XYZ file of C-alpha atoms in Angstrom:
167
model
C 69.385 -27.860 -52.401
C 71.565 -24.840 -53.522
C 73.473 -25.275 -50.351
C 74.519 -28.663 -49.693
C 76.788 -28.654 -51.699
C 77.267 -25.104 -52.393
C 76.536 -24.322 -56.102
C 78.814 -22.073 -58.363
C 77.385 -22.384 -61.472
C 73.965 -23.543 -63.499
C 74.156 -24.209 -66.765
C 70.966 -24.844 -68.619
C 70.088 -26.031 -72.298
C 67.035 -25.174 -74.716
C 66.084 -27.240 -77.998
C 65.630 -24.403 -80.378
C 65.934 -24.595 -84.325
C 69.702 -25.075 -85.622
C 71.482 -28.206 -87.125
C 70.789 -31.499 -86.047
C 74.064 -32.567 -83.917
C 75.322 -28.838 -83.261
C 75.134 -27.245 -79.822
C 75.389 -23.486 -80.098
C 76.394 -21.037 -76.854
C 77.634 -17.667 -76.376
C 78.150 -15.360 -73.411
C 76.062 -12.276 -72.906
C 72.242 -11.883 -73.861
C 71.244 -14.645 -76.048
C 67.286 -14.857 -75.385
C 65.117 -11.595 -75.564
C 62.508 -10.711 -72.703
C 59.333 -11.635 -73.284
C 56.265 -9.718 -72.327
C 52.358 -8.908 -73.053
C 50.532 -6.159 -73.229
C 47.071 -4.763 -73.777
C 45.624 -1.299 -74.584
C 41.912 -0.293 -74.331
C 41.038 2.269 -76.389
C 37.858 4.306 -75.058
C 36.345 6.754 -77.020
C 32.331 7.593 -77.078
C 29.630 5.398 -78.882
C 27.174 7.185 -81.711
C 26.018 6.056 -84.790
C 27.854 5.606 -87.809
C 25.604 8.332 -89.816
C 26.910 10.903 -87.291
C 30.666 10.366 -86.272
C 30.699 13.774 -85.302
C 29.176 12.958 -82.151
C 31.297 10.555 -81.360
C 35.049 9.415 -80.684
C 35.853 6.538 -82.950
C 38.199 4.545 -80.677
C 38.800 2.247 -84.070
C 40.424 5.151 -85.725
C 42.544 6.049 -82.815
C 43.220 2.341 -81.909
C 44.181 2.139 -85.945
C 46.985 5.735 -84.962
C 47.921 4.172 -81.731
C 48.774 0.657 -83.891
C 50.728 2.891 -86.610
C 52.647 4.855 -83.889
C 53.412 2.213 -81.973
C 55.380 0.869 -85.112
C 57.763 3.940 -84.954
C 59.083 2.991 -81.296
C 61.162 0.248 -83.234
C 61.783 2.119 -86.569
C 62.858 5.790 -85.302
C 62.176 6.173 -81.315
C 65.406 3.232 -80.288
C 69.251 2.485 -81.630
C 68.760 -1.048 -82.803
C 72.240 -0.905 -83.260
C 72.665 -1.729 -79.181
C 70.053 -4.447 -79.151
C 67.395 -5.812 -80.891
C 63.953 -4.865 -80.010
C 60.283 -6.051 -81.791
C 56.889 -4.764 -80.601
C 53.920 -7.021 -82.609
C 50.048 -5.995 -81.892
C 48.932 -9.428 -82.396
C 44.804 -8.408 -82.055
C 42.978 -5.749 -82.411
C 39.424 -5.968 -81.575
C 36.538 -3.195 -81.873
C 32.497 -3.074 -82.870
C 29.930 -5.700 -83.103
C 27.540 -3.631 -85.731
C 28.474 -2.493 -89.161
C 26.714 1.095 -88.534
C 28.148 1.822 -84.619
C 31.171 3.304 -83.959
C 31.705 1.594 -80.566
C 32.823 3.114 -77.223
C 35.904 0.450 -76.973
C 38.699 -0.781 -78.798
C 41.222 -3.904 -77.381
C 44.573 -4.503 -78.708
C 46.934 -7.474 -77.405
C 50.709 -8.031 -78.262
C 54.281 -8.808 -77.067
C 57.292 -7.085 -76.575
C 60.865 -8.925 -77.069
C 63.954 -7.084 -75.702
C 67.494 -8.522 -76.116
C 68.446 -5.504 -73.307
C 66.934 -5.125 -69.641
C 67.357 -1.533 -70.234
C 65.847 -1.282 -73.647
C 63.008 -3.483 -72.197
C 62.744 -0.626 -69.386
C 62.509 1.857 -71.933
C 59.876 0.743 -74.147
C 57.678 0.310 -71.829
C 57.361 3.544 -71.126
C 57.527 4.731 -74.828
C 54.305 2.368 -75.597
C 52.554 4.098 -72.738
C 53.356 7.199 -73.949
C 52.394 6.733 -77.490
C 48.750 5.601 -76.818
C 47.954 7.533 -74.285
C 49.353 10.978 -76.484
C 47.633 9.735 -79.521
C 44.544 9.075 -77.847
C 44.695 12.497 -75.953
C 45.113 14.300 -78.980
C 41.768 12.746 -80.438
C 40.116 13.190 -77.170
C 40.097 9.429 -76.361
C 41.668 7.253 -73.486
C 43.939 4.493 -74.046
C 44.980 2.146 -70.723
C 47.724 0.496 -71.201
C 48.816 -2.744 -68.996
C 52.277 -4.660 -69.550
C 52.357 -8.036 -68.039
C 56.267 -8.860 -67.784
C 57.237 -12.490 -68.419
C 60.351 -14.048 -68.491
C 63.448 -11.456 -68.279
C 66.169 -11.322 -70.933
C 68.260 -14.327 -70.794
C 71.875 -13.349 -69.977
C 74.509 -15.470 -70.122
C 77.832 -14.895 -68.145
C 80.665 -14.500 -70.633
C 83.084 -15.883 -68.949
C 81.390 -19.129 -67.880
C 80.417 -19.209 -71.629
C 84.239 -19.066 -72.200
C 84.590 -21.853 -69.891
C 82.363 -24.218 -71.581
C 83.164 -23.904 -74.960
C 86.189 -26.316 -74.796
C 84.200 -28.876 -72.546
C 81.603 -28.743 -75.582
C 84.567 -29.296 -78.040
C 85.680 -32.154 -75.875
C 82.272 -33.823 -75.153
């Protein structure tokens, strides 16, 4: 369908929240990528009169959460692009006097940058895995990548601005 004819451009529009009657563009990355991840936090089971003899995968799901928070607020220059990592769940336990064995947290990354998106990926891995090391727990961590940052091409951008004026 690309082909016949021969296609130069796409151009695309999403309802998002803004003033009723107003279109809104701009060239360059205007949508942030948007995927999902999940880290399981395994430590070792005992009860909750001897913690000792455990490895309370709560407590180093609870570091893992709080370091995960520095990627955005001292490990990245926001200053190039925006960036927001959200733990959305964290689930642990089903007795009030077990430490558990397992710990599950979900969330989302946004990236306004493919290569900031890269790059904190690897800096969540690294920051559960090292925290739960250091507390001699495991934490797996799995990134499911959705849509890709949404890049618009300046000069096409450029283009339509005075078609938008005119329409």
């Amino acid at each position: 369908v690309l082909d016949g004819p021969a296609v130069d451009a796409i151009f695309a529009l999403h309802v998002g929240p803004g003033p009723l009657g107003f279109v809104e563009y701009r060239g360059g990355p205007l949508q942030a990528s948007t995927d999902n991840f999940r880290i399981v936090v395994r430590g070792k089971q005992t009860h909750g009169a001897m913690p000792a003899a455990g490895v309370d995968p709560l407590v180093v799901g609870a570091q893992i959460l709080l370091g995960v928070q520095t990627i955005v607020s001292r490990q990245v220059d926001l200053a190039s692009a925006p960036l927001v990592v959200t733990v959305g769940a964290f689930h642990g336990g089903l007795r009030e006097n077990i430490i558990p064995d397992t710990a599950v947290m979900i969330g989302t990354i946004r990236a306004l940058s493919p290569t900031m998106r890269t790059e904190v990926h690897a800096r969540l891995k690294r920051t559960a895995e090292n925290i739960a090391a250091a507390s001699g727990a495991t934490a797996e961590v799995t990134i499911v990548e959705g849509y890709p940052v949404t890049v618009n091409d300046i000069a096409l951008a450029e283009f339509l601005g005075p078609v938008l004026r005119r329409t």
